[in-house]
Coordinates of C-alpha atoms and ligand atoms in Angstrom, one line a residue:
M1 CA -97.9 44.2 75.9
S2 CA -99.7 43.6 79.0
S3 CA -102.8 45.7 79.8
V4 CA -103.0 43.9 83.4
E5 CA -99.4 43.7 84.9
P6 CA -96.8 46.0 83.0
V7 CA -93.7 44.4 81.6
V8 CA -90.6 46.6 81.7
G9 CA -87.9 45.9 79.3
V10 CA -84.1 47.1 80.0
L11 CA -82.2 47.7 77.1
A12 CA -79.5 45.0 77.1
L13 CA -76.6 45.8 74.8
Q14 CA -74.0 47.1 77.2
G15 CA -74.0 48.5 80.7
D16 CA -75.4 48.0 84.1
V17 CA -78.4 45.9 82.8
R18 CA -78.5 43.5 85.8
E19 CA -78.6 46.0 88.2
H20 CA -81.8 47.7 86.7
I21 CA -83.6 44.3 86.3
A22 CA -82.7 43.6 89.9
A23 CA -84.0 47.3 91.2
L24 CA -87.2 46.7 89.0
G25 CA -87.9 43.2 90.4
R26 CA -87.6 44.7 94.0
C27 CA -90.4 47.0 93.0
G28 CA -92.4 43.9 92.2
L29 CA -92.4 44.2 88.6
R30 CA -91.9 41.8 85.7
A31 CA -88.4 43.0 84.2
R32 CA -86.8 41.6 81.2
P33 CA -83.7 42.3 79.0
V34 CA -84.3 43.7 75.5
R35 CA -81.7 42.8 72.7
R36 CA -84.1 42.5 69.5
P37 CA -86.9 44.3 68.0
A38 CA -89.4 41.3 68.7
E39 CA -88.7 41.7 72.5
L40 CA -89.1 45.5 72.3
S41 CA -92.6 44.8 71.0
E42 CA -93.4 42.9 74.0
V43 CA -92.6 45.5 76.8
D44 CA -94.6 48.6 78.2
G45 CA -91.6 50.6 79.1
L46 CA -87.9 50.7 78.5
V47 CA -85.2 51.4 80.8
I48 CA -81.8 52.7 78.9
P49 CA -78.9 51.8 81.6
G50 CA -75.9 53.3 82.3
G51 CA -72.8 52.3 80.7
E52 CA -71.1 54.0 77.5
S53 CA -73.3 56.0 75.4
T54 CA -71.1 55.6 72.3
T55 CA -71.0 51.9 72.5
I56 CA -74.5 51.6 73.2
S57 CA -75.5 53.9 70.2
R58 CA -73.1 51.6 67.9
L59 CA -74.8 48.5 69.0
L60 CA -78.4 50.0 68.8
V61 CA -77.5 50.0 65.2
T62 CA -76.0 46.6 65.1
F63 CA -78.9 45.2 66.7
G64 CA -81.6 46.8 64.6
L65 CA -82.9 48.5 67.4
L66 CA -82.2 52.3 66.7
D67 CA -85.4 53.1 64.5
P68 CA -87.8 50.8 66.6
V69 CA -86.7 52.0 69.9
R70 CA -87.1 55.9 68.6
E71 CA -90.5 55.2 67.1
R72 CA -91.7 53.7 70.4
I73 CA -90.4 56.5 72.3
A74 CA -91.9 58.9 70.0
S75 CA -95.4 57.3 70.1
G76 CA -95.4 57.6 74.1
M77 CA -93.9 54.4 75.3
P78 CA -92.3 55.3 78.7
A79 CA -88.8 55.4 79.1
Y80 CA -86.2 55.9 81.7
G81 CA -82.5 56.5 81.2
S82 CA -80.0 56.7 83.8
C83 CA -76.5 58.3 82.9
A84 CA -75.6 57.0 79.4
G85 CA -79.2 56.5 79.0
M86 CA -79.9 60.2 79.7
I87 CA -77.2 61.1 77.2
L88 CA -79.1 58.8 74.6
L89 CA -82.5 60.3 75.1
A90 CA -81.3 63.8 74.8
G91 CA -82.1 66.0 71.6
E92 CA -78.5 67.1 71.8
V93 CA -75.0 66.2 73.2
L94 CA -72.2 68.2 74.1
D95 CA -68.7 66.3 73.9
G96 CA -70.3 63.5 72.3
R97 CA -68.7 61.9 69.3
P98 CA -69.9 63.4 66.1
D99 CA -71.2 59.7 65.1
Q100 CA -73.1 59.0 68.1
H101 CA -77.1 58.4 67.6
Q102 CA -79.7 59.8 69.8
L103 CA -82.9 58.2 70.6
G104 CA -84.7 61.6 71.3
G105 CA -87.6 62.1 73.5
L106 CA -86.1 64.6 75.9
D107 CA -85.9 68.4 74.7
V108 CA -82.6 69.0 76.5
V109 CA -79.0 69.5 75.9
V110 CA -76.7 67.4 77.9
R111 CA -73.0 67.6 78.5
R112 CA -71.1 64.2 78.4
N113 CA -68.6 63.6 81.3
A114 CA -69.8 66.9 82.5
F115 CA -68.2 66.6 86.1
G116 CA -64.7 66.7 84.5
R117 CA -62.2 64.5 83.3
Q118 CA -60.4 63.8 86.7
V119 CA -63.6 63.3 88.7
D120 CA -64.5 59.9 87.8
S121 CA -67.3 59.8 90.5
F122 CA -69.3 62.3 92.8
E123 CA -71.8 61.6 95.3
D124 CA -74.3 64.0 96.9
D125 CA -77.8 63.8 98.4
L126 CA -80.5 65.6 96.2
D127 CA -84.2 66.6 96.8
F128 CA -86.0 65.0 94.1
T129 CA -89.6 66.4 93.0
G130 CA -92.1 63.6 93.0
I131 CA -89.9 61.4 95.7
E132 CA -91.3 61.3 98.9
G133 CA -89.1 60.7 101.9
P134 CA -85.4 61.5 102.6
P135 CA -83.2 62.9 99.8
V136 CA -82.0 60.7 97.1
H137 CA -78.3 59.6 97.6
A138 CA -77.0 59.9 94.1
V139 CA -73.9 58.2 92.4
F140 CA -72.4 60.0 89.6
I141 CA -69.9 57.9 87.5
R142 CA -68.4 59.8 84.4
A143 CA -71.8 61.6 84.4
P144 CA -73.6 64.1 82.2
W145 CA -75.5 67.1 83.4
V146 CA -78.0 69.0 81.6
E147 CA -76.7 72.0 80.2
S148 CA -80.1 73.2 79.2
A149 CA -83.8 72.3 79.2
A150 CA -86.7 73.2 77.0
P151 CA -89.8 74.7 78.7
G152 CA -91.8 71.7 78.4
V153 CA -89.1 69.8 80.5
E154 CA -89.7 69.5 84.3
V155 CA -86.5 69.6 86.3
L156 CA -86.7 67.1 89.0
A157 CA -83.3 67.4 90.9
T158 CA -80.1 69.6 90.8
V159 CA -77.1 69.5 92.3
P160 CA -77.1 71.8 95.7
D161 CA -75.8 75.1 94.9
V162 CA -72.9 74.9 97.5
P163 CA -69.2 75.8 96.9
E164 CA -68.2 72.2 97.7
A165 CA -69.9 71.0 94.5
G166 CA -67.7 72.9 92.4
A167 CA -68.6 73.1 88.8
A168 CA -71.6 71.0 89.4
A169 CA -73.4 73.3 91.9
G170 CA -76.9 74.1 90.7
R171 CA -76.6 71.6 87.7
I172 CA -79.7 69.8 86.5
V173 CA -79.5 66.1 87.1
A174 CA -82.8 64.6 86.8
V175 CA -85.6 65.5 84.2
R176 CA -89.0 64.4 83.1
Q177 CA -90.8 65.2 79.8
G178 CA -94.0 63.5 79.5
S179 CA -93.6 59.9 79.6
V180 CA -89.5 60.3 79.7
L181 CA -87.6 60.2 82.6
A182 CA -83.9 60.4 83.1
T183 CA -81.0 60.8 85.9
A184 CA -77.6 61.8 85.5
F185 CA -77.0 59.4 88.5
H186 CA -77.5 55.7 89.1
P187 CA -80.0 55.0 91.6
E188 CA -79.8 51.2 90.4
L189 CA -76.5 51.0 92.2
T190 CA -77.5 52.3 95.7
G191 CA -80.5 50.1 96.8
D192 CA -82.9 52.8 96.8
E193 CA -85.8 52.0 94.5
R194 CA -87.8 55.3 94.9
V195 CA -86.6 56.5 91.3
H196 CA -87.5 53.2 89.7
R197 CA -90.9 53.2 91.6
L198 CA -91.5 56.6 90.0
F199 CA -90.8 55.2 86.7
C200 CA -93.2 52.2 87.2
E201 CA -96.0 54.6 88.3
M202 CA -95.6 56.4 84.9
I203 CA -95.9 53.1 83.2
T204 CA -98.9 52.1 85.1
S205 CA -100.7 55.5 84.6
T206 CA -100.0 55.4 80.7
L207 CA -101.4 52.0 80.6
V208 CA -104.4 53.1 82.5
S209 CA -105.1 56.0 80.3
G210 CA -104.5 53.9 77.3
G211 CA -101.7 55.9 76.0
Ligands
LIG301 N1 -69.6 58.7 80.4 C1 -70.5 57.8 79.8 C2 -71.0 58.1 78.4 O1 -70.5 59.0 77.8 C3 -71.6 57.6 80.6 C4 -71.0 56.9 82.0 C5 -72.1 56.2 82.6 O2 -73.3 55.7 82.2 N2 -71.7 55.9 83.9 O3 -72.0 57.3 78.0

């Protein structure tokens, strides 16, 4: 691990790994794929990408990464999950597969494929606590939402509570708990790096405080 210039890993088992590496690179960070425990030990923070949470869960076991990633997160390594990554970081999943594993880190209950089976994608502009400037354009693809969050979890964004949002109105779609950040949507796909910058600031402040 570097104490000077942080190295950010992207869990590279399945999903939109390249898009996250590119977004982190545009923030000026050194980003690299993580497929093995030795690679995990070299990074200061980890992104868990969007993809398919059940597949990533299975591959975490196959690649011997499930316990090492769980342990790093439990010991304070900053982690950011988008979509499937949010599902993996959640303490509990509704509508998941009974055999899917959780990495933990977020005291939330998420509902998988929450926007409805017919609704493959949904887009909206969100106010995002901690992000300055115009609203964040959020792209949801077979996305989860946070059904409930424990008191220690900071809610950073919700879907606007308007009739056009249907069942998604008012739902929690971005959260932070300590050094763990998650969004139900995919900022890696829209060319807006502000969520990645927020995560990078979380990594930098962890390194500065020696956490
Ligand atoms: N529905 C997917 C899952 O359950 C998540 C979709 C996504 O990451 N775009 O993992």
